[in-house]
């Protein structure tokens, strides 16, 4: 049974460019019928140019948006239109890592409390103190010093903050993680370190890794899905798509991205 499955998934949102004064903005289609299956332990890359719908798809798959049409299931259960109250207990199994950790990590909380918060919220620890102890173990898993526990997000570098974002996402041992452009904006060597970390972690969880950078997907993912204007252009095993892209759009994406910088040996360890 797939962990996550989407059939003909569609999403429409109010059109931001239309600003009718007295009426609701008309809906504009964002996702146009996506089929997808994700098996436990699998990693799927979602690629496409800016505006192709990657973030919207990631958010819809974790039911941060409600699909407009189609069907979505998680662990065999239909969650397409499940109300938020019924989704909430499932949320510990599905985690989203945001592109910009500085805006997703509470600036007024110490790292130990940021990491303890989901554990407390889902009753995994009995007290804040126990949560803080677990936070230190989580820091170790993402290779950050325990001394960072008492620091604040702004005291960390971009790469370190992204590690905290990852630590928070894995705290609840989710079944699936959606990571949205989480290495964009980091320098190449920091990107490589984060990818190594994700490689270590992905053995346990299914990972949906969103990136406009195909070279990054290549070193991390088993399968890749190419999105364009909210529809799937091509999908298949990474090795196959990279060796023999069928669609001109995929070929254009591959040509647009400088691959020479990327040494696949990076993450061989
Ligand atoms: N909240 C929203 N309301 C209306 N339109 C949106 C919203 N979020 C994204 N869009 C539109 O949906 C399309 C896909 O956006 P997005 O999913 O962010 O793409 P990507 O992550 O690939 O850059 C874009 O045309 C964008 O303008
Ligand atoms: Mg995006």
PDB file of C-alpha atoms and ligand atoms in Angstrom:
ATOM      1  CA  UNK A   1       0.000   0.000   0.000  1.00  0.00           C
ATOM      2  CA  UNK A   2       1.475   3.389  -0.931  1.00  0.00           C
ATOM      3  CA  UNK A   3       2.110   5.757   1.938  1.00  0.00           C
ATOM      4  CA  UNK A   4       0.736   8.683   0.014  1.00  0.00           C
ATOM      5  CA  UNK A   5      -1.375   8.518  -3.129  1.00  0.00           C
ATOM      6  CA  UNK A   6      -2.940  11.208  -5.274  1.00  0.00           C
ATOM      7  CA  UNK A   7      -5.350  10.645  -8.146  1.00  0.00           C
ATOM      8  CA  UNK A   8      -6.307  13.460 -10.494  1.00  0.00           C
ATOM      9  CA  UNK A   9      -5.427  15.959  -7.796  1.00  0.00           C
ATOM     10  CA  UNK A  10      -6.555  19.485  -8.576  1.00  0.00           C
ATOM     11  CA  UNK A  11      -6.171  22.734  -6.703  1.00  0.00           C
ATOM     12  CA  UNK A  12      -7.674  26.110  -7.513  1.00  0.00           C
ATOM     13  CA  UNK A  13      -7.005  29.242  -5.494  1.00  0.00           C
ATOM     14  CA  UNK A  14      -8.376  32.774  -5.651  1.00  0.00           C
ATOM     15  CA  UNK A  15      -6.603  34.633  -8.420  1.00  0.00           C
ATOM     16  CA  UNK A  16      -4.205  37.088  -6.790  1.00  0.00           C
ATOM     17  CA  UNK A  17      -3.973  39.222  -9.911  1.00  0.00           C
ATOM     18  CA  UNK A  18      -7.728  39.797 -10.027  1.00  0.00           C
ATOM     19  CA  UNK A  19      -8.885  42.223  -7.367  1.00  0.00           C
ATOM     20  CA  UNK A  20     -12.617  42.669  -7.740  1.00  0.00           C
ATOM     21  CA  UNK A  21     -13.795  45.293  -5.269  1.00  0.00           C
ATOM     22  CA  UNK A  22     -17.028  43.794  -4.099  1.00  0.00           C
ATOM     23  CA  UNK A  23     -16.862  40.180  -5.215  1.00  0.00           C
ATOM     24  CA  UNK A  24     -14.636  37.296  -4.311  1.00  0.00           C
ATOM     25  CA  UNK A  25     -11.704  36.838  -6.649  1.00  0.00           C
ATOM     26  CA  UNK A  26     -12.362  34.140  -9.255  1.00  0.00           C
ATOM     27  CA  UNK A  27     -10.575  30.830  -8.760  1.00  0.00           C
ATOM     28  CA  UNK A  28      -7.576  30.091 -10.884  1.00  0.00           C
ATOM     29  CA  UNK A  29      -6.324  26.544 -11.480  1.00  0.00           C
ATOM     30  CA  UNK A  30      -2.951  25.860  -9.840  1.00  0.00           C
ATOM     31  CA  UNK A  31      -2.731  22.042 -10.028  1.00  0.00           C
ATOM     32  CA  UNK A  32      -4.338  20.339 -13.002  1.00  0.00           C
ATOM     33  CA  UNK A  33      -4.778  16.670 -12.208  1.00  0.00           C
ATOM     34  CA  UNK A  34      -1.726  15.145 -10.538  1.00  0.00           C
ATOM     35  CA  UNK A  35      -1.278  11.371 -10.141  1.00  0.00           C
ATOM     36  CA  UNK A  36       1.363  10.279  -7.683  1.00  0.00           C
ATOM     37  CA  UNK A  37       2.267   7.376  -5.444  1.00  0.00           C
ATOM     38  CA  UNK A  38       4.897   7.425  -2.757  1.00  0.00           C
ATOM     39  CA  UNK A  39       6.067   4.208  -1.108  1.00  0.00           C
ATOM     40  CA  UNK A  40       7.485   4.051   2.424  1.00  0.00           C
ATOM     41  CA  UNK A  41      11.181   4.934   2.436  1.00  0.00           C
ATOM     42  CA  UNK A  42      11.073   6.324  -1.087  1.00  0.00           C
ATOM     43  CA  UNK A  43      12.366   9.748  -2.069  1.00  0.00           C
ATOM     44  CA  UNK A  44      10.651  11.677  -4.816  1.00  0.00           C
ATOM     45  CA  UNK A  45      12.028  14.850  -6.333  1.00  0.00           C
ATOM     46  CA  UNK A  46       9.593  17.451  -7.648  1.00  0.00           C
ATOM     47  CA  UNK A  47      11.197  19.825 -10.114  1.00  0.00           C
ATOM     48  CA  UNK A  48      10.006  22.583 -12.393  1.00  0.00           C
ATOM     49  CA  UNK A  49      10.591  26.244 -13.047  1.00  0.00           C
ATOM     50  CA  UNK A  50       9.415  28.918 -10.620  1.00  0.00           C
ATOM     51  CA  UNK A  51       5.618  29.140 -10.593  1.00  0.00           C
ATOM     52  CA  UNK A  52       5.099  25.607 -11.922  1.00  0.00           C
ATOM     53  CA  UNK A  53       3.193  24.597  -8.777  1.00  0.00           C
ATOM     54  CA  UNK A  54       5.808  22.709  -6.730  1.00  0.00           C
ATOM     55  CA  UNK A  55       5.072  24.403  -3.416  1.00  0.00           C
ATOM     56  CA  UNK A  56       1.321  24.207  -3.999  1.00  0.00           C
ATOM     57  CA  UNK A  57       1.614  20.482  -4.690  1.00  0.00           C
ATOM     58  CA  UNK A  58       3.734  19.880  -1.578  1.00  0.00           C
ATOM     59  CA  UNK A  59       1.256  21.780   0.557  1.00  0.00           C
ATOM     60  CA  UNK A  60      -1.729  19.981  -0.956  1.00  0.00           C
ATOM     61  CA  UNK A  61      -0.153  16.547  -0.464  1.00  0.00           C
ATOM     62  CA  UNK A  62       0.135  17.283   3.268  1.00  0.00           C
ATOM     63  CA  UNK A  63      -3.373  18.747   3.308  1.00  0.00           C
ATOM     64  CA  UNK A  64      -2.161  22.255   4.138  1.00  0.00           C
ATOM     65  CA  UNK A  65      -4.472  23.031   1.226  1.00  0.00           C
ATOM     66  CA  UNK A  66      -7.728  21.215   0.549  1.00  0.00           C
ATOM     67  CA  UNK A  67      -7.842  19.757  -2.965  1.00  0.00           C
ATOM     68  CA  UNK A  68     -10.494  21.190  -5.270  1.00  0.00           C
ATOM     69  CA  UNK A  69     -10.964  17.849  -7.042  1.00  0.00           C
ATOM     70  CA  UNK A  70      -9.396  14.411  -7.218  1.00  0.00           C
ATOM     71  CA  UNK A  71      -8.482  12.096  -4.353  1.00  0.00           C
ATOM     72  CA  UNK A  72      -5.698  12.012  -1.798  1.00  0.00           C
ATOM     73  CA  UNK A  73      -4.888   9.231   0.650  1.00  0.00           C
ATOM     74  CA  UNK A  74      -2.357   8.890   3.446  1.00  0.00           C
ATOM     75  CA  UNK A  75      -1.562   5.443   4.861  1.00  0.00           C
ATOM     76  CA  UNK A  76      -4.521   4.094   2.908  1.00  0.00           C
ATOM     77  CA  UNK A  77      -6.973   6.552   4.395  1.00  0.00           C
ATOM     78  CA  UNK A  78      -8.870   9.041   2.262  1.00  0.00           C
ATOM     79  CA  UNK A  79      -7.911  12.505   3.501  1.00  0.00           C
ATOM     80  CA  UNK A  80      -9.083  14.533   0.492  1.00  0.00           C
ATOM     81  CA  UNK A  81     -11.704  16.530   2.355  1.00  0.00           C
ATOM     82  CA  UNK A  82     -11.048  15.508   5.947  1.00  0.00           C
ATOM     83  CA  UNK A  83     -11.845  18.451   8.232  1.00  0.00           C
ATOM     84  CA  UNK A  84      -8.909  20.033  10.076  1.00  0.00           C
ATOM     85  CA  UNK A  85      -9.905  18.507  13.415  1.00  0.00           C
ATOM     86  CA  UNK A  86      -9.688  15.019  11.906  1.00  0.00           C
ATOM     87  CA  UNK A  87      -6.422  15.817  10.087  1.00  0.00           C
ATOM     88  CA  UNK A  88      -4.707  17.129  13.177  1.00  0.00           C
ATOM     89  CA  UNK A  89      -3.834  13.765  14.776  1.00  0.00           C
ATOM     90  CA  UNK A  90      -2.402  12.655  11.420  1.00  0.00           C
ATOM     91  CA  UNK A  91      -0.149  15.691  11.211  1.00  0.00           C
ATOM     92  CA  UNK A  92       2.537  14.144  13.378  1.00  0.00           C
ATOM     93  CA  UNK A  93       3.089  11.657  10.541  1.00  0.00           C
ATOM     94  CA  UNK A  94       3.486  14.359   7.886  1.00  0.00           C
ATOM     95  CA  UNK A  95       5.992  17.155   8.216  1.00  0.00           C
ATOM     96  CA  UNK A  96       6.812  20.134   6.021  1.00  0.00           C
ATOM     97  CA  UNK A  97      10.251  21.788   6.028  1.00  0.00           C
ATOM     98  CA  UNK A  98      10.123  25.332   4.798  1.00  0.00           C
ATOM     99  CA  UNK A  99      12.466  27.099   2.449  1.00  0.00           C
ATOM    100  CA  UNK A 100      13.226  29.904   4.857  1.00  0.00           C
ATOM    101  CA  UNK A 101      13.862  28.632   8.398  1.00  0.00           C
ATOM    102  CA  UNK A 102      14.260  32.146   9.757  1.00  0.00           C
ATOM    103  CA  UNK A 103      10.607  32.851   9.108  1.00  0.00           C
ATOM    104  CA  UNK A 104       9.385  29.415  10.187  1.00  0.00           C
ATOM    105  CA  UNK A 105      11.350  29.205  13.467  1.00  0.00           C
ATOM    106  CA  UNK A 106      10.005  31.343  16.295  1.00  0.00           C
ATOM    107  CA  UNK A 107      12.674  34.052  16.794  1.00  0.00           C
ATOM    108  CA  UNK A 108      11.856  34.427  20.496  1.00  0.00           C
ATOM    109  CA  UNK A 109      12.303  30.756  21.370  1.00  0.00           C
ATOM    110  CA  UNK A 110      15.533  28.997  22.166  1.00  0.00           C
ATOM    111  CA  UNK A 111      16.371  26.087  19.878  1.00  0.00           C
ATOM    112  CA  UNK A 112      15.644  23.595  22.682  1.00  0.00           C
ATOM    113  CA  UNK A 113      12.106  24.916  23.020  1.00  0.00           C
ATOM    114  CA  UNK A 114      11.563  25.054  19.260  1.00  0.00           C
ATOM    115  CA  UNK A 115      12.463  21.354  19.132  1.00  0.00           C
ATOM    116  CA  UNK A 116      10.542  20.430  22.276  1.00  0.00           C
ATOM    117  CA  UNK A 117       7.346  22.131  21.095  1.00  0.00           C
ATOM    118  CA  UNK A 118       6.041  19.451  18.681  1.00  0.00           C
ATOM    119  CA  UNK A 119       6.958  16.723  21.180  1.00  0.00           C
ATOM    120  CA  UNK A 120       4.879  18.453  23.829  1.00  0.00           C
ATOM    121  CA  UNK A 121       2.038  19.219  21.431  1.00  0.00           C
ATOM    122  CA  UNK A 122       1.657  15.559  20.480  1.00  0.00           C
ATOM    123  CA  UNK A 123       2.194  14.230  24.001  1.00  0.00           C
ATOM    124  CA  UNK A 124       5.489  12.517  23.194  1.00  0.00           C
ATOM    125  CA  UNK A 125       7.093  14.006  26.300  1.00  0.00           C
ATOM    126  CA  UNK A 126       5.552  14.676  29.683  1.00  0.00           C
ATOM    127  CA  UNK A 127       7.265  17.955  30.483  1.00  0.00           C
ATOM    128  CA  UNK A 128       9.160  20.839  28.929  1.00  0.00           C
ATOM    129  CA  UNK A 129      12.244  19.577  30.756  1.00  0.00           C
ATOM    130  CA  UNK A 130      11.975  16.169  29.110  1.00  0.00           C
ATOM    131  CA  UNK A 131      11.413  17.913  25.782  1.00  0.00           C
ATOM    132  CA  UNK A 132      14.630  19.883  26.213  1.00  0.00           C
ATOM    133  CA  UNK A 133      16.575  16.684  26.866  1.00  0.00           C
ATOM    134  CA  UNK A 134      15.144  15.176  23.688  1.00  0.00           C
ATOM    135  CA  UNK A 135      16.019  18.390  21.849  1.00  0.00           C
ATOM    136  CA  UNK A 136      19.700  17.772  22.575  1.00  0.00           C
ATOM    137  CA  UNK A 137      19.500  14.278  21.114  1.00  0.00           C
ATOM    138  CA  UNK A 138      17.843  15.742  18.015  1.00  0.00           C
ATOM    139  CA  UNK A 139      20.643  18.284  17.640  1.00  0.00           C
ATOM    140  CA  UNK A 140      23.094  15.418  17.706  1.00  0.00           C
ATOM    141  CA  UNK A 141      21.197  13.635  14.931  1.00  0.00           C
ATOM    142  CA  UNK A 142      21.564  16.644  12.663  1.00  0.00           C
ATOM    143  CA  UNK A 143      25.220  17.065  13.719  1.00  0.00           C
ATOM    144  CA  UNK A 144      24.866  20.298  15.639  1.00  0.00           C
ATOM    145  CA  UNK A 145      26.603  20.828  19.006  1.00  0.00           C
ATOM    146  CA  UNK A 146      24.415  20.392  22.088  1.00  0.00           C
ATOM    147  CA  UNK A 147      25.457  23.907  23.142  1.00  0.00           C
ATOM    148  CA  UNK A 148      23.181  25.254  20.389  1.00  0.00           C
ATOM    149  CA  UNK A 149      20.195  24.211  22.494  1.00  0.00           C
ATOM    150  CA  UNK A 150      20.172  27.509  24.373  1.00  0.00           C
ATOM    151  CA  UNK A 151      20.747  29.717  21.342  1.00  0.00           C
ATOM    152  CA  UNK A 152      18.188  31.620  19.308  1.00  0.00           C
ATOM    153  CA  UNK A 153      17.592  31.155  15.560  1.00  0.00           C
ATOM    154  CA  UNK A 154      19.245  34.467  14.603  1.00  0.00           C
ATOM    155  CA  UNK A 155      22.487  33.345  16.256  1.00  0.00           C
ATOM    156  CA  UNK A 156      22.861  30.473  13.772  1.00  0.00           C
ATOM    157  CA  UNK A 157      24.034  30.453  10.165  1.00  0.00           C
ATOM    158  CA  UNK A 158      21.613  29.649   7.344  1.00  0.00           C
ATOM    159  CA  UNK A 159      22.847  26.068   7.085  1.00  0.00           C
ATOM    160  CA  UNK A 160      22.645  25.561  10.854  1.00  0.00           C
ATOM    161  CA  UNK A 161      19.108  26.935  10.933  1.00  0.00           C
ATOM    162  CA  UNK A 162      18.125  24.573   8.159  1.00  0.00           C
ATOM    163  CA  UNK A 163      19.492  21.701  10.279  1.00  0.00           C
ATOM    164  CA  UNK A 164      17.252  22.871  13.101  1.00  0.00           C
ATOM    165  CA  UNK A 165      14.333  22.871  10.646  1.00  0.00           C
ATOM    166  CA  UNK A 166      15.182  19.280   9.759  1.00  0.00           C
ATOM    167  CA  UNK A 167      15.557  18.310  13.437  1.00  0.00           C
ATOM    168  CA  UNK A 168      12.126  19.736  14.173  1.00  0.00           C
ATOM    169  CA  UNK A 169      10.617  17.857  11.248  1.00  0.00           C
ATOM    170  CA  UNK A 170      12.091  14.498  12.317  1.00  0.00           C
ATOM    171  CA  UNK A 171      11.300  14.980  16.023  1.00  0.00           C
ATOM    172  CA  UNK A 172       7.979  13.178  15.687  1.00  0.00           C
ATOM    173  CA  UNK A 173       9.364  10.426  13.433  1.00  0.00           C
ATOM    174  CA  UNK A 174       7.009  11.298  10.564  1.00  0.00           C
ATOM    175  CA  UNK A 175       6.157   8.863   7.780  1.00  0.00           C
ATOM    176  CA  UNK A 176       6.597  11.524   5.114  1.00  0.00           C
ATOM    177  CA  UNK A 177       8.541  14.770   4.940  1.00  0.00           C
ATOM    178  CA  UNK A 178       8.079  17.455   2.309  1.00  0.00           C
ATOM    179  CA  UNK A 179      11.219  19.586   2.006  1.00  0.00           C
ATOM    180  CA  UNK A 180      10.554  22.704  -0.062  1.00  0.00           C
ATOM    181  CA  UNK A 181      13.666  24.265  -1.639  1.00  0.00           C
ATOM    182  CA  UNK A 182      15.526  23.806   1.623  1.00  0.00           C
ATOM    183  CA  UNK A 183      19.017  24.117   0.179  1.00  0.00           C
ATOM    184  CA  UNK A 184      18.266  27.028  -2.147  1.00  0.00           C
ATOM    185  CA  UNK A 185      20.193  30.090  -1.087  1.00  0.00           C
ATOM    186  CA  UNK A 186      22.868  28.123   0.767  1.00  0.00           C
ATOM    187  CA  UNK A 187      26.407  28.007  -0.574  1.00  0.00           C
ATOM    188  CA  UNK A 188      27.411  24.890  -2.446  1.00  0.00           C
ATOM    189  CA  UNK A 189      29.391  23.225   0.333  1.00  0.00           C
ATOM    190  CA  UNK A 190      26.619  23.853   2.878  1.00  0.00           C
ATOM    191  CA  UNK A 191      24.131  22.451   0.371  1.00  0.00           C
ATOM    192  CA  UNK A 192      26.263  19.330   0.114  1.00  0.00           C
ATOM    193  CA  UNK A 193      26.331  18.899   3.904  1.00  0.00           C
ATOM    194  CA  UNK A 194      22.560  19.226   4.131  1.00  0.00           C
ATOM    195  CA  UNK A 195      22.143  16.684   1.322  1.00  0.00           C
ATOM    196  CA  UNK A 196      24.420  14.242   3.136  1.00  0.00           C
ATOM    197  CA  UNK A 197      22.272  14.663   6.213  1.00  0.00           C
ATOM    198  CA  UNK A 198      19.066  14.083   4.257  1.00  0.00           C
ATOM    199  CA  UNK A 199      20.593  10.965   2.742  1.00  0.00           C
ATOM    200  CA  UNK A 200      21.240   9.622   6.221  1.00  0.00           C
ATOM    201  CA  UNK A 201      17.708  10.377   7.334  1.00  0.00           C
ATOM    202  CA  UNK A 202      15.776   9.305   4.290  1.00  0.00           C
ATOM    203  CA  UNK A 203      16.269   5.631   4.999  1.00  0.00           C
ATOM    204  CA  UNK A 204      13.559   5.907   7.605  1.00  0.00           C
ATOM    205  CA  UNK A 205      11.016   8.251   6.106  1.00  0.00           C
ATOM    206  CA  UNK A 206       9.569   8.927   2.715  1.00  0.00           C
ATOM    207  CA  UNK A 207      10.847  12.214   1.381  1.00  0.00           C
ATOM    208  CA  UNK A 208       9.386  14.611  -1.137  1.00  0.00           C
ATOM    209  CA  UNK A 209      12.171  16.918  -2.109  1.00  0.00           C
ATOM    210  CA  UNK A 210      11.136  20.035  -3.986  1.00  0.00           C
ATOM    211  CA  UNK A 211      13.771  21.888  -5.947  1.00  0.00           C
ATOM    212  CA  UNK A 212      14.192  23.949  -9.068  1.00  0.00           C
ATOM    213  CA  UNK A 213      17.743  22.548  -9.153  1.00  0.00           C
ATOM    214  CA  UNK A 214      17.852  19.209 -10.926  1.00  0.00           C
ATOM    215  CA  UNK A 215      21.455  18.568  -9.957  1.00  0.00           C
ATOM    216  CA  UNK A 216      20.437  18.417  -6.298  1.00  0.00           C
ATOM    217  CA  UNK A 217      17.534  16.081  -6.976  1.00  0.00           C
ATOM    218  CA  UNK A 218      19.852  13.831  -8.895  1.00  0.00           C
ATOM    219  CA  UNK A 219      22.054  13.046  -5.910  1.00  0.00           C
ATOM    220  CA  UNK A 220      19.210  12.549  -3.488  1.00  0.00           C
ATOM    221  CA  UNK A 221      16.096  11.088  -5.054  1.00  0.00           C
ATOM    222  CA  UNK A 222      14.980   7.693  -6.345  1.00  0.00           C
ATOM    223  CA  UNK A 223      12.297   9.141  -8.578  1.00  0.00           C
ATOM    224  CA  UNK A 224      11.610  12.512 -10.096  1.00  0.00           C
ATOM    225  CA  UNK A 225       8.458  14.275 -11.221  1.00  0.00           C
ATOM    226  CA  UNK A 226       8.704  17.211 -13.602  1.00  0.00           C
ATOM    227  CA  UNK A 227       5.993  19.841 -13.214  1.00  0.00           C
ATOM    228  CA  UNK A 228       4.963  22.538 -15.641  1.00  0.00           C
ATOM    229  CA  UNK A 229       2.003  24.866 -15.225  1.00  0.00           C
ATOM    230  CA  UNK A 230       0.511  22.618 -12.564  1.00  0.00           C
ATOM    231  CA  UNK A 231       0.662  19.414 -14.589  1.00  0.00           C
ATOM    232  CA  UNK A 232       3.076  16.489 -14.723  1.00  0.00           C
ATOM    233  CA  UNK A 233       5.256  16.605 -17.798  1.00  0.00           C
ATOM    234  CA  UNK A 234       7.257  13.492 -17.074  1.00  0.00           C
ATOM    235  CA  UNK A 235       7.985  11.202 -14.138  1.00  0.00           C
ATOM    236  CA  UNK A 236      10.079   8.137 -13.521  1.00  0.00           C
ATOM    237  CA  UNK A 237      13.247   6.786 -11.913  1.00  0.00           C
ATOM    238  CA  UNK A 238      15.894   9.505 -11.584  1.00  0.00           C
ATOM    239  CA  UNK A 239      18.509   7.557 -13.503  1.00  0.00           C
ATOM    240  CA  UNK A 240      16.153   7.138 -16.446  1.00  0.00           C
ATOM    241  CA  UNK A 241      14.901  10.720 -16.599  1.00  0.00           C
ATOM    242  CA  UNK A 242      18.387  12.165 -16.363  1.00  0.00           C
ATOM    243  CA  UNK A 243      19.903   9.775 -18.877  1.00  0.00           C
ATOM    244  CA  UNK A 244      17.072   9.984 -21.369  1.00  0.00           C
ATOM    245  CA  UNK A 245      14.626  12.862 -20.866  1.00  0.00           C
ATOM    246  CA  UNK A 246      11.645  12.348 -23.149  1.00  0.00           C
ATOM    247  CA  UNK A 247      10.071  15.763 -22.970  1.00  0.00           C
ATOM    248  CA  UNK A 248      11.628  18.925 -24.441  1.00  0.00           C
ATOM    249  CA  UNK A 249      10.741  20.821 -21.245  1.00  0.00           C
ATOM    250  CA  UNK A 250      12.747  18.347 -19.142  1.00  0.00           C
ATOM    251  CA  UNK A 251      15.623  18.658 -21.572  1.00  0.00           C
ATOM    252  CA  UNK A 252      15.450  22.439 -21.337  1.00  0.00           C
ATOM    253  CA  UNK A 253      15.511  22.232 -17.532  1.00  0.00           C
ATOM    254  CA  UNK A 254      18.541  19.970 -17.679  1.00  0.00           C
ATOM    255  CA  UNK A 255      20.331  22.300 -20.057  1.00  0.00           C
ATOM    256  CA  UNK A 256      19.490  25.364 -18.003  1.00  0.00           C
ATOM    257  CA  UNK A 257      21.189  23.981 -14.946  1.00  0.00           C
ATOM    258  CA  UNK A 258      24.939  23.839 -14.652  1.00  0.00           C
ATOM    259  CA  UNK A 259      25.758  20.329 -13.527  1.00  0.00           C
ATOM    260  CA  UNK A 260      29.587  20.425 -13.567  1.00  0.00           C
ATOM    261  CA  UNK A 261      29.687  21.863 -10.037  1.00  0.00           C
ATOM    262  CA  UNK A 262      28.041  18.773  -8.707  1.00  0.00           C
ATOM    263  CA  UNK A 263      30.202  15.861  -7.842  1.00  0.00           C
ATOM    264  CA  UNK A 264      27.951  12.829  -7.302  1.00  0.00           C
ATOM    265  CA  UNK A 265      30.708  11.556  -4.971  1.00  0.00           C
ATOM    266  CA  UNK A 266      29.560  14.254  -2.559  1.00  0.00           C
ATOM    267  CA  UNK A 267      26.933  12.125  -1.007  1.00  0.00           C
ATOM    268  CA  UNK A 268      28.332   8.712  -1.764  1.00  0.00           C
ATOM    269  CA  UNK A 269      29.218   8.187   1.883  1.00  0.00           C
TER     270      UNK A 269
HETATM  271  N1  LIG B   1      -1.970  31.476  -2.212  1.00  0.00           N
HETATM  272  C1  LIG B   1      -2.045  31.604  -3.537  1.00  0.00           C
HETATM  273  N2  LIG B   1      -3.081  32.233  -4.109  1.00  0.00           N
HETATM  274  C2  LIG B   1      -3.171  32.370  -5.449  1.00  0.00           C
HETATM  275  N3  LIG B   1      -2.257  31.903  -6.302  1.00  0.00           N
HETATM  276  C3  LIG B   1      -1.199  31.273  -5.814  1.00  0.00           C
HETATM  277  C4  LIG B   1      -1.024  31.087  -4.396  1.00  0.00           C
HETATM  278  N4  LIG B   1       0.132  30.411  -4.200  1.00  0.00           N
HETATM  279  C5  LIG B   1       0.654  30.201  -5.418  1.00  0.00           C
HETATM  280  N5  LIG B   1      -0.120  30.716  -6.383  1.00  0.00           N
HETATM  281  C6  LIG B   1       0.137  30.642  -7.845  1.00  0.00           C
HETATM  282  O1  LIG B   1       0.222  29.277  -8.182  1.00  0.00           O
HETATM  283  C7  LIG B   1       1.253  29.046  -9.133  1.00  0.00           C
HETATM  284  C8  LIG B   1       2.219  28.039  -8.580  1.00  0.00           C
HETATM  285  O2  LIG B   1       2.887  28.587  -7.461  1.00  0.00           O
HETATM  286  P1  LIG B   1       3.867  27.744  -6.562  1.00  0.00           P
HETATM  287  O3  LIG B   1       3.185  26.513  -6.131  1.00  0.00           O
HETATM  288  O4  LIG B   1       4.392  28.644  -5.497  1.00  0.00           O
HETATM  289  O5  LIG B   1       5.016  27.372  -7.606  1.00  0.00           O
HETATM  290  P2  LIG B   1       6.539  26.987  -7.368  1.00  0.00           P
HETATM  291  O6  LIG B   1       6.699  26.534  -5.955  1.00  0.00           O
HETATM  292  O7  LIG B   1       6.822  25.930  -8.382  1.00  0.00           O
HETATM  293  O8  LIG B   1       7.345  28.224  -7.645  1.00  0.00           O
HETATM  294  C9  LIG B   1       1.855  30.413  -9.422  1.00  0.00           C
HETATM  295  O9  LIG B   1       1.270  30.917 -10.591  1.00  0.00           O
HETATM  296  C10 LIG B   1       1.467  31.241  -8.223  1.00  0.00           C
HETATM  297  O10 LIG B   1       1.342  32.596  -8.571  1.00  0.00           O
HETATM  298 MG1  LIG B   2       7.965  27.140  -4.427  1.00  0.00          MG
END
